Every structure is written in C-alpha cells, then in structure tokens.
mmCIF file of N, CA, C and O in Angstrom:
data_model
loop_
_atom_site.group_PDB
_atom_site.id
_atom_site.type_symbol
_atom_site.label_atom_id
_atom_site.label_comp_id
_atom_site.label_asym_id
_atom_site.label_seq_id
_atom_site.Cartn_x
_atom_site.Cartn_y
_atom_site.Cartn_z
ATOM 1 N N MET A 1 30.250 181.220 -144.714
ATOM 2 C CA MET A 1 30.453 181.945 -145.959
ATOM 3 C C MET A 1 31.648 181.346 -146.688
ATOM 4 O O MET A 1 32.619 180.906 -146.083
ATOM 5 N N ALA A 2 31.566 181.374 -148.004
ATOM 6 C CA ALA A 2 32.616 180.798 -148.841
ATOM 7 C C ALA A 2 33.886 181.654 -148.783
ATOM 8 O O ALA A 2 33.822 182.871 -148.659
ATOM 9 N N ASN A 3 35.028 181.005 -148.871
ATOM 10 C CA ASN A 3 36.315 181.702 -148.864
ATOM 11 C C ASN A 3 36.899 181.834 -150.263
ATOM 12 O O ASN A 3 37.600 182.788 -150.558
ATOM 13 N N ILE A 4 36.616 180.873 -151.122
ATOM 14 C CA ILE A 4 37.187 180.847 -152.466
ATOM 15 C C ILE A 4 36.368 181.751 -153.377
ATOM 16 O O ILE A 4 35.141 181.817 -153.283
ATOM 17 N N LYS A 5 37.073 182.448 -154.267
ATOM 18 C CA LYS A 5 36.429 183.434 -155.137
ATOM 19 C C LYS A 5 35.319 182.809 -155.983
ATOM 20 O O LYS A 5 34.223 183.379 -156.113
ATOM 21 N N SER A 6 35.577 181.656 -156.565
ATOM 22 C CA SER A 6 34.566 181.016 -157.416
ATOM 23 C C SER A 6 33.355 180.585 -156.594
ATOM 24 O O SER A 6 32.212 180.651 -157.081
ATOM 25 N N ALA A 7 33.586 180.180 -155.359
ATOM 26 C CA ALA A 7 32.470 179.787 -154.500
ATOM 27 C C ALA A 7 31.616 180.999 -154.132
ATOM 28 O O ALA A 7 30.390 180.910 -154.058
ATOM 29 N N LYS A 8 32.268 182.143 -153.922
ATOM 30 C CA LYS A 8 31.530 183.376 -153.639
ATOM 31 C C LYS A 8 30.664 183.760 -154.834
ATOM 32 O O LYS A 8 29.511 184.186 -154.682
ATOM 33 N N LYS A 9 31.204 183.595 -156.034
ATOM 34 C CA LYS A 9 30.451 183.899 -157.247
ATOM 35 C C LYS A 9 29.249 182.966 -157.366
ATOM 36 O O LYS A 9 28.148 183.399 -157.727
ATOM 37 N N ARG A 10 29.445 181.690 -157.090
ATOM 38 C CA ARG A 10 28.336 180.733 -157.184
ATOM 39 C C ARG A 10 27.221 181.109 -156.216
ATOM 40 O O ARG A 10 26.041 180.966 -156.539
ATOM 41 N N VAL A 11 27.578 181.588 -155.037
ATOM 42 C CA VAL A 11 26.564 182.006 -154.071
ATOM 43 C C VAL A 11 25.737 183.149 -154.651
ATOM 44 O O VAL A 11 24.505 183.152 -154.560
ATOM 45 N N LYS A 12 26.398 184.131 -155.285
ATOM 46 C CA LYS A 12 25.690 185.248 -155.910
ATOM 47 C C LYS A 12 24.769 184.759 -157.019
ATOM 48 O O LYS A 12 23.615 185.203 -157.139
ATOM 49 N N VAL A 13 25.292 183.869 -157.853
ATOM 50 C CA VAL A 13 24.510 183.355 -158.988
ATOM 51 C C VAL A 13 23.277 182.614 -158.494
ATOM 52 O O VAL A 13 22.165 182.784 -159.023
ATOM 53 N N ILE A 14 23.469 181.790 -157.467
ATOM 54 C CA ILE A 14 22.347 181.022 -156.923
ATOM 55 C C ILE A 14 21.289 181.956 -156.339
ATOM 56 O O ILE A 14 20.082 181.713 -156.496
ATOM 57 N N GLU A 15 21.717 183.014 -155.678
ATOM 58 C CA GLU A 15 20.757 183.965 -155.120
ATOM 59 C C GLU A 15 19.934 184.620 -156.230
ATOM 60 O O GLU A 15 18.721 184.806 -156.095
ATOM 61 N N LYS A 16 20.581 184.977 -157.343
ATOM 62 C CA LYS A 16 19.856 185.565 -158.476
ATOM 63 C C LYS A 16 18.857 184.572 -159.063
ATOM 64 O O LYS A 16 17.711 184.919 -159.364
ATOM 65 N N LYS A 17 19.311 183.333 -159.247
ATOM 66 C CA LYS A 17 18.425 182.321 -159.829
ATOM 67 C C LYS A 17 17.250 182.026 -158.903
ATOM 68 O O LYS A 17 16.117 181.846 -159.362
ATOM 69 N N THR A 18 17.508 181.993 -157.598
ATOM 70 C CA THR A 18 16.445 181.743 -156.634
ATOM 71 C C THR A 18 15.409 182.859 -156.690
ATOM 72 O O THR A 18 14.202 182.594 -156.683
ATOM 73 N N ALA A 19 15.886 184.094 -156.765
ATOM 74 C CA ALA A 19 14.966 185.233 -156.850
ATOM 75 C C ALA A 19 14.125 185.155 -158.114
ATOM 76 O O ALA A 19 12.908 185.404 -158.088
ATOM 77 N N ARG A 20 14.752 184.796 -159.238
ATOM 78 C CA ARG A 20 14.018 184.683 -160.497
ATOM 79 C C ARG A 20 12.973 183.572 -160.401
ATOM 80 O O ARG A 20 11.831 183.738 -160.831
ATOM 81 N N ASN A 21 13.374 182.420 -159.835
ATOM 82 C CA ASN A 21 12.437 181.299 -159.725
ATOM 83 C C ASN A 21 11.236 181.659 -158.857
ATOM 84 O O ASN A 21 10.101 181.307 -159.182
ATOM 85 N N ILE A 22 11.482 182.360 -157.767
ATOM 86 C CA ILE A 22 10.384 182.774 -156.897
ATOM 87 C C ILE A 22 9.442 183.706 -157.653
ATOM 88 O O ILE A 22 8.213 183.567 -157.577
ATOM 89 N N ARG A 23 10.013 184.652 -158.399
ATOM 90 C CA ARG A 23 9.200 185.600 -159.171
ATOM 91 C C ARG A 23 8.358 184.860 -160.213
ATOM 92 O O ARG A 23 7.155 185.118 -160.348
ATOM 93 N N VAL A 24 8.968 183.916 -160.914
ATOM 94 C CA VAL A 24 8.251 183.165 -161.951
ATOM 95 C C VAL A 24 7.150 182.315 -161.322
ATOM 96 O O VAL A 24 6.020 182.263 -161.834
ATOM 97 N N LYS A 25 7.436 181.669 -160.203
ATOM 98 C CA LYS A 25 6.428 180.847 -159.528
ATOM 99 C C LYS A 25 5.251 181.695 -159.066
ATOM 100 O O LYS A 25 4.093 181.253 -159.129
ATOM 101 N N ASN A 26 5.528 182.910 -158.604
ATOM 102 C CA ASN A 26 4.445 183.802 -158.185
ATOM 103 C C ASN A 26 3.559 184.188 -159.367
ATOM 104 O O ASN A 26 2.331 184.235 -159.228
ATOM 105 N N HIS A 27 4.166 184.432 -160.531
ATOM 106 C CA HIS A 27 3.369 184.743 -161.725
ATOM 107 C C HIS A 27 2.469 183.563 -162.086
ATOM 108 O O HIS A 27 1.299 183.743 -162.439
ATOM 109 N N VAL A 28 3.015 182.367 -161.991
ATOM 110 C CA VAL A 28 2.233 181.166 -162.312
ATOM 111 C C VAL A 28 1.085 181.006 -161.317
ATOM 112 O O VAL A 28 -0.062 180.733 -161.708
ATOM 113 N N LYS A 29 1.370 181.190 -160.037
ATOM 114 C CA LYS A 29 0.322 181.058 -159.016
ATOM 115 C C LYS A 29 -0.800 182.066 -159.240
ATOM 116 O O LYS A 29 -1.985 181.731 -159.114
ATOM 117 N N GLU A 30 -0.435 183.315 -159.571
ATOM 118 C CA GLU A 30 -1.443 184.342 -159.818
ATOM 119 C C GLU A 30 -2.316 183.975 -161.009
ATOM 120 O O GLU A 30 -3.539 184.139 -160.974
ATOM 121 N N ALA A 31 -1.698 183.469 -162.064
ATOM 122 C CA ALA A 31 -2.450 183.092 -163.261
ATOM 123 C C ALA A 31 -3.384 181.920 -162.962
ATOM 124 O O ALA A 31 -4.543 181.908 -163.415
ATOM 125 N N LYS A 32 -2.893 180.942 -162.206
ATOM 126 C CA LYS A 32 -3.734 179.791 -161.851
ATOM 127 C C LYS A 32 -4.899 180.213 -160.966
ATOM 128 O O LYS A 32 -6.027 179.740 -161.144
ATOM 129 N N LYS A 33 -4.643 181.118 -160.014
ATOM 130 C CA LYS A 33 -5.710 181.594 -159.140
ATOM 131 C C LYS A 33 -6.795 182.304 -159.934
ATOM 132 O O LYS A 33 -7.987 182.118 -159.677
ATOM 133 N N ALA A 34 -6.383 183.120 -160.905
ATOM 134 C CA ALA A 34 -7.355 183.831 -161.731
ATOM 135 C C ALA A 34 -8.208 182.846 -162.519
ATOM 136 O O ALA A 34 -9.431 183.008 -162.630
ATOM 137 N N PHE A 35 -7.571 181.809 -163.041
ATOM 138 C CA PHE A 35 -8.307 180.789 -163.795
ATOM 139 C C PHE A 35 -9.291 180.054 -162.887
ATOM 140 O O PHE A 35 -10.461 179.881 -163.233
ATOM 141 N N LEU A 36 -8.813 179.616 -161.726
ATOM 142 C CA LEU A 36 -9.666 178.856 -160.820
ATOM 143 C C LEU A 36 -10.824 179.707 -160.297
ATOM 144 O O LEU A 36 -11.933 179.194 -160.102
ATOM 145 N N ALA A 37 -10.594 180.999 -160.113
ATOM 146 C CA ALA A 37 -11.671 181.890 -159.681
ATOM 147 C C ALA A 37 -12.738 181.990 -160.764
ATOM 148 O O ALA A 37 -13.942 181.998 -160.467
ATOM 149 N N ALA A 38 -12.311 182.062 -162.022
ATOM 150 C CA ALA A 38 -13.268 182.129 -163.132
ATOM 151 C C ALA A 38 -14.049 180.827 -163.244
ATOM 152 O O ALA A 38 -15.249 180.839 -163.529
ATOM 153 N N VAL A 39 -13.382 179.708 -163.012
ATOM 154 C CA VAL A 39 -14.067 178.410 -163.060
ATOM 155 C C VAL A 39 -15.091 178.315 -161.930
ATOM 156 O O VAL A 39 -16.217 177.857 -162.135
ATOM 157 N N GLU A 40 -14.699 178.741 -160.732
ATOM 158 C CA GLU A 40 -15.617 178.720 -159.592
ATOM 159 C C GLU A 40 -16.851 179.578 -159.852
ATOM 160 O O GLU A 40 -17.956 179.219 -159.465
ATOM 161 N N ALA A 41 -16.628 180.718 -160.509
ATOM 162 C CA ALA A 41 -17.736 181.616 -160.812
ATOM 163 C C ALA A 41 -18.599 181.082 -161.949
ATOM 164 O O ALA A 41 -19.719 181.548 -162.145
ATOM 165 N N GLY A 42 -18.062 180.141 -162.716
ATOM 166 C CA GLY A 42 -18.816 179.569 -163.826
ATOM 167 C C GLY A 42 -18.779 180.435 -165.073
ATOM 168 O O GLY A 42 -19.600 180.270 -165.976
ATOM 169 N N ASN A 43 -17.843 181.354 -165.146
ATOM 170 C CA ASN A 43 -17.714 182.270 -166.275
ATOM 171 C C ASN A 43 -16.807 181.638 -167.338
ATOM 172 O O ASN A 43 -15.592 181.598 -167.186
ATOM 173 N N VAL A 44 -17.407 181.158 -168.419
ATOM 174 C CA VAL A 44 -16.653 180.433 -169.445
ATOM 175 C C VAL A 44 -15.704 181.358 -170.195
ATOM 176 O O VAL A 44 -14.531 181.011 -170.402
ATOM 177 N N GLU A 45 -16.168 182.523 -170.596
ATOM 178 C CA GLU A 45 -15.314 183.446 -171.365
ATOM 179 C C GLU A 45 -14.101 183.883 -170.561
ATOM 180 O O GLU A 45 -12.980 183.889 -171.056
ATOM 181 N N GLU A 46 -14.346 184.248 -169.311
ATOM 182 C CA GLU A 46 -13.248 184.685 -168.440
ATOM 183 C C GLU A 46 -12.286 183.525 -168.174
ATOM 184 O O GLU A 46 -11.065 183.712 -168.131
ATOM 185 N N ALA A 47 -12.829 182.339 -168.017
ATOM 186 C CA ALA A 47 -11.993 181.160 -167.771
ATOM 187 C C ALA A 47 -11.113 180.859 -168.983
ATOM 188 O O ALA A 47 -9.941 180.485 -168.817
ATOM 189 N N GLU A 48 -11.654 181.018 -170.187
ATOM 190 C CA GLU A 48 -10.857 180.773 -171.391
ATOM 191 C C GLU A 48 -9.694 181.754 -171.490
ATOM 192 O O GLU A 48 -8.573 181.374 -171.802
ATOM 193 N N LYS A 49 -9.969 183.030 -171.207
ATOM 194 C CA LYS A 49 -8.913 184.040 -171.239
ATOM 195 C C LYS A 49 -7.848 183.742 -170.184
ATOM 196 O O LYS A 49 -6.643 183.831 -170.452
ATOM 197 N N ALA A 50 -8.305 183.395 -168.991
ATOM 198 C CA ALA A 50 -7.381 183.110 -167.899
ATOM 199 C C ALA A 50 -6.579 181.846 -168.193
ATOM 200 O O ALA A 50 -5.396 181.754 -167.827
ATOM 201 N N PHE A 51 -7.198 180.879 -168.866
ATOM 202 C CA PHE A 51 -6.496 179.640 -169.201
ATOM 203 C C PHE A 51 -5.350 179.913 -170.170
ATOM 204 O O PHE A 51 -4.249 179.387 -170.004
ATOM 205 N N VAL A 52 -5.603 180.746 -171.169
ATOM 206 C CA VAL A 52 -4.559 181.084 -172.146
ATOM 207 C C VAL A 52 -3.370 181.726 -171.441
ATOM 208 O O VAL A 52 -2.208 181.370 -171.687
ATOM 209 N N LEU A 53 -3.656 182.659 -170.533
ATOM 210 C CA LEU A 53 -2.589 183.325 -169.793
ATOM 211 C C LEU A 53 -1.853 182.347 -168.877
ATOM 212 O O LEU A 53 -0.615 182.342 -168.820
ATOM 213 N N ALA A 54 -2.609 181.496 -168.189
ATOM 214 C CA ALA A 54 -1.995 180.538 -167.267
ATOM 215 C C ALA A 54 -1.107 179.551 -168.029
ATOM 216 O O ALA A 54 0.015 179.245 -167.597
ATOM 217 N N GLU A 55 -1.603 179.070 -169.167
ATOM 218 C CA GLU A 55 -0.804 178.137 -169.968
ATOM 219 C C GLU A 55 0.496 178.804 -170.420
ATOM 220 O O GLU A 55 1.570 178.202 -170.369
ATOM 221 N N LYS A 56 0.401 180.053 -170.845
ATOM 222 C CA LYS A 56 1.576 180.785 -171.294
ATOM 223 C C LYS A 56 2.598 180.912 -170.171
ATOM 224 O O LYS A 56 3.787 180.632 -170.360
ATOM 225 N N LYS A 57 2.141 181.311 -168.997
ATOM 226 C CA LYS A 57 3.049 181.493 -167.863
ATOM 227 C C LYS A 57 3.684 180.173 -167.434
ATOM 228 O O LYS A 57 4.881 180.122 -167.123
ATOM 229 N N ILE A 58 2.916 179.104 -167.442
ATOM 230 C CA ILE A 58 3.441 177.794 -167.033
ATOM 231 C C ILE A 58 4.490 177.312 -168.025
ATOM 232 O O ILE A 58 5.558 176.820 -167.635
ATOM 233 N N MET A 59 4.214 177.449 -169.304
ATOM 234 C CA MET A 59 5.168 176.995 -170.318
ATOM 235 C C MET A 59 6.431 177.862 -170.329
ATOM 236 O O MET A 59 7.527 177.354 -170.578
ATOM 237 N N GLN A 60 6.278 179.147 -170.056
ATOM 238 C CA GLN A 60 7.461 180.000 -169.947
ATOM 239 C C GLN A 60 8.323 179.557 -168.773
ATOM 240 O O GLN A 60 9.557 179.524 -168.874
ATOM 241 N N ALA A 61 7.684 179.209 -167.666
ATOM 242 C CA ALA A 61 8.425 178.743 -166.497
ATOM 243 C C ALA A 61 9.163 177.444 -166.817
ATOM 244 O O ALA A 61 10.305 177.247 -166.387
ATOM 245 N N ALA A 62 8.532 176.572 -167.597
ATOM 246 C CA ALA A 62 9.187 175.319 -167.984
ATOM 247 C C ALA A 62 10.356 175.592 -168.923
ATOM 248 O O ALA A 62 11.413 174.956 -168.820
ATOM 249 N N ALA A 63 10.189 176.544 -169.813
ATOM 250 C CA ALA A 63 11.257 176.869 -170.761
ATOM 251 C C ALA A 63 12.473 177.442 -170.045
ATOM 252 O O ALA A 63 13.617 177.213 -170.472
ATOM 253 N N LYS A 64 12.245 178.174 -168.968
ATOM 254 C CA LYS A 64 13.346 178.773 -168.210
ATOM 255 C C LYS A 64 13.954 177.808 -167.200
ATOM 256 O O LYS A 64 14.930 178.138 -166.543
ATOM 257 N N GLY A 65 13.323 176.648 -167.027
ATOM 258 C CA GLY A 65 13.883 175.657 -166.116
ATOM 259 C C GLY A 65 13.357 175.751 -164.696
ATOM 260 O O GLY A 65 13.832 175.035 -163.811
ATOM 261 N N THR A 66 12.385 176.614 -164.464
ATOM 262 C CA THR A 66 11.809 176.717 -163.123
ATOM 263 C C THR A 66 10.982 175.476 -162.813
ATOM 264 O O THR A 66 11.031 174.965 -161.697
ATOM 265 N N PHE A 67 10.232 175.008 -163.799
ATOM 266 C CA PHE A 67 9.471 173.770 -163.680
ATOM 267 C C PHE A 67 10.012 172.773 -164.688
ATOM 268 O O PHE A 67 10.496 173.159 -165.757
ATOM 269 N N HIS A 68 9.884 171.491 -164.366
ATOM 270 C CA HIS A 68 10.205 170.452 -165.336
ATOM 271 C C HIS A 68 9.117 170.464 -166.404
ATOM 272 O O HIS A 68 7.958 170.788 -166.122
ATOM 273 N N LYS A 69 9.486 170.121 -167.632
ATOM 274 C CA LYS A 69 8.513 170.204 -168.733
ATOM 275 C C LYS A 69 7.323 169.271 -168.515
ATOM 276 O O LYS A 69 6.197 169.620 -168.873
ATOM 277 N N ASN A 70 7.552 168.118 -167.912
ATOM 278 C CA ASN A 70 6.440 167.198 -167.660
ATOM 279 C C ASN A 70 5.501 167.747 -166.585
ATOM 280 O O ASN A 70 4.283 167.576 -166.671
ATOM 281 N N THR A 71 6.056 168.408 -165.597
ATOM 282 C CA THR A 71 5.234 169.031 -164.566
ATOM 283 C C THR A 71 4.368 170.120 -165.182
ATOM 284 O O THR A 71 3.175 170.229 -164.871
ATOM 285 N N ALA A 72 4.953 170.906 -166.048
ATOM 286 C CA ALA A 72 4.201 171.975 -166.717
ATOM 287 C C ALA A 72 3.088 171.391 -167.578
ATOM 288 O O ALA A 72 1.946 171.868 -167.532
ATOM 289 N N SER A 73 3.400 170.362 -168.334
ATOM 290 C CA SER A 73 2.392 169.750 -169.208
ATOM 291 C C SER A 73 1.260 169.149 -168.391
ATOM 292 O O SER A 73 0.083 169.281 -168.747
ATOM 293 N N ARG A 74 1.601 168.504 -167.284
ATOM 294 C CA ARG A 74 0.585 167.897 -166.420
ATOM 295 C C ARG A 74 -0.326 168.975 -165.830
ATOM 296 O O ARG A 74 -1.549 168.815 -165.796
ATOM 297 N N THR A 75 0.262 170.068 -165.398
ATOM 298 C CA THR A 75 -0.520 171.157 -164.812
ATOM 299 C C THR A 75 -1.460 171.768 -165.840
ATOM 300 O O THR A 75 -2.639 171.994 -165.555
ATOM 301 N N VAL A 76 -0.954 172.011 -167.034
ATOM 302 C CA VAL A 76 -1.784 172.580 -168.098
ATOM 303 C C VAL A 76 -2.915 171.618 -168.450
ATOM 304 O O VAL A 76 -4.066 172.023 -168.650
ATOM 305 N N SER A 77 -2.599 170.345 -168.490
ATOM 306 C CA SER A 77 -3.602 169.338 -168.805
ATOM 307 C C SER A 77 -4.727 169.336 -167.773
ATOM 308 O O SER A 77 -5.913 169.252 -168.123
ATOM 309 N N ARG A 78 -4.375 169.454 -166.515
ATOM 310 C CA ARG A 78 -5.384 169.468 -165.453
ATOM 311 C C ARG A 78 -6.256 170.719 -165.540
ATOM 312 O O ARG A 78 -7.475 170.654 -165.331
ATOM 313 N N LEU A 79 -5.624 171.861 -165.848
ATOM 314 C CA LEU A 79 -6.397 173.093 -165.994
ATOM 315 C C LEU A 79 -7.338 173.002 -167.195
ATOM 316 O O LEU A 79 -8.495 173.423 -167.137
ATOM 317 N N GLU A 80 -6.830 172.432 -168.289
ATOM 318 C CA GLU A 80 -7.649 172.294 -169.492
ATOM 319 C C GLU A 80 -8.822 171.356 -169.242
ATOM 320 O O GLU A 80 -9.931 171.577 -169.743
ATOM 321 N N LYS A 81 -8.607 170.318 -168.459
ATOM 322 C CA LYS A 81 -9.678 169.389 -168.114
ATOM 323 C C LYS A 81 -10.782 170.123 -167.348
ATOM 324 O O LYS A 81 -11.972 169.930 -167.630
ATOM 325 N N GLN A 82 -10.391 170.995 -166.423
ATOM 326 C CA GLN A 82 -11.386 171.781 -165.681
ATOM 327 C C GLN A 82 -12.149 172.716 -166.612
ATOM 328 O O GLN A 82 -13.364 172.888 -166.475
ATOM 329 N N LEU A 83 -11.435 173.308 -167.557
ATOM 330 C CA LEU A 83 -12.084 174.206 -168.510
ATOM 331 C C LEU A 83 -13.097 173.437 -169.366
ATOM 332 O O LEU A 83 -14.208 173.908 -169.596
ATOM 333 N N ASN A 84 -12.710 172.268 -169.833
ATOM 334 C CA ASN A 84 -13.609 171.462 -170.650
ATOM 335 C C ASN A 84 -14.841 171.022 -169.873
ATOM 336 O O ASN A 84 -15.947 170.978 -170.423
ATOM 337 N N GLU A 85 -14.668 170.695 -168.588
ATOM 338 C CA GLU A 85 -15.811 170.332 -167.752
ATOM 339 C C GLU A 85 -16.745 171.514 -167.586
ATOM 340 O O GLU A 85 -17.978 171.364 -167.586
ATOM 341 N N LEU A 86 -16.165 172.716 -167.451
ATOM 342 C CA LEU A 86 -16.981 173.922 -167.314
ATOM 343 C C LEU A 86 -17.765 174.185 -168.596
ATOM 344 O O LEU A 86 -18.953 174.528 -168.543
ATOM 345 N N LYS A 87 -17.127 173.988 -169.739
ATOM 346 C CA LYS A 87 -17.811 174.200 -171.023
ATOM 347 C C LYS A 87 -18.928 173.191 -171.222
ATOM 348 O O LYS A 87 -19.954 173.499 -171.833
ATOM 349 N N ALA A 88 -18.733 171.978 -170.729
ATOM 350 C CA ALA A 88 -19.725 170.924 -170.912
ATOM 351 C C ALA A 88 -21.006 171.196 -170.115
ATOM 352 O O ALA A 88 -22.081 170.700 -170.471
ATOM 353 N N LYS A 89 -20.907 171.960 -169.047
ATOM 354 C CA LYS A 89 -22.083 172.241 -168.215
ATOM 355 C C LYS A 89 -23.038 173.206 -168.876
ATOM 356 O O LYS A 89 -22.807 173.945 -169.702
#
C-alpha cells in the first residue's frame, strides 16, 4: 500500500477509472451480443436497430478513452460489414 498522500489518491482514482472502464466494456459487449444474435437469426430489422445501439456504445467508449478510436472504428466497420452481408442475402 502507498504511504504518500498523493500516491494514495492515485490508487483511489485508478480504482474508479477501472470500475468505469469495466462498466463501459460490459455495455459494449451486451450491445455486440444483441447485434450478433440478430444477425445469427437473420432478422434484418432487429439487426439494424442493434447495430445503431452497438455503434453508439462503441463510439461512446472511444470518446471516454476506454477504447482507442481506431479500435472502435475497426469494430464498427466489422459489425457494419456483417450487417451489409445480411442485407445482401
């Protein structure tokens, strides 16, 4: 455990940020799962709705610094590619 006051504060801050990052990542995972389930089912309307939500959650995570912006863009691009393939069928 840290002895210096500023180090103790940093430990608290890091714990808060870690908790926030975990919460944000869980929201992203839930949104992606919902999208992938809709794609598996072949439901285009449901997949479009889930894609909008998933994209929103991923970009919010990137804006907050949980994900790097390029990682977020790549993930959204891959999800959109799956959606487009589903629409093409």
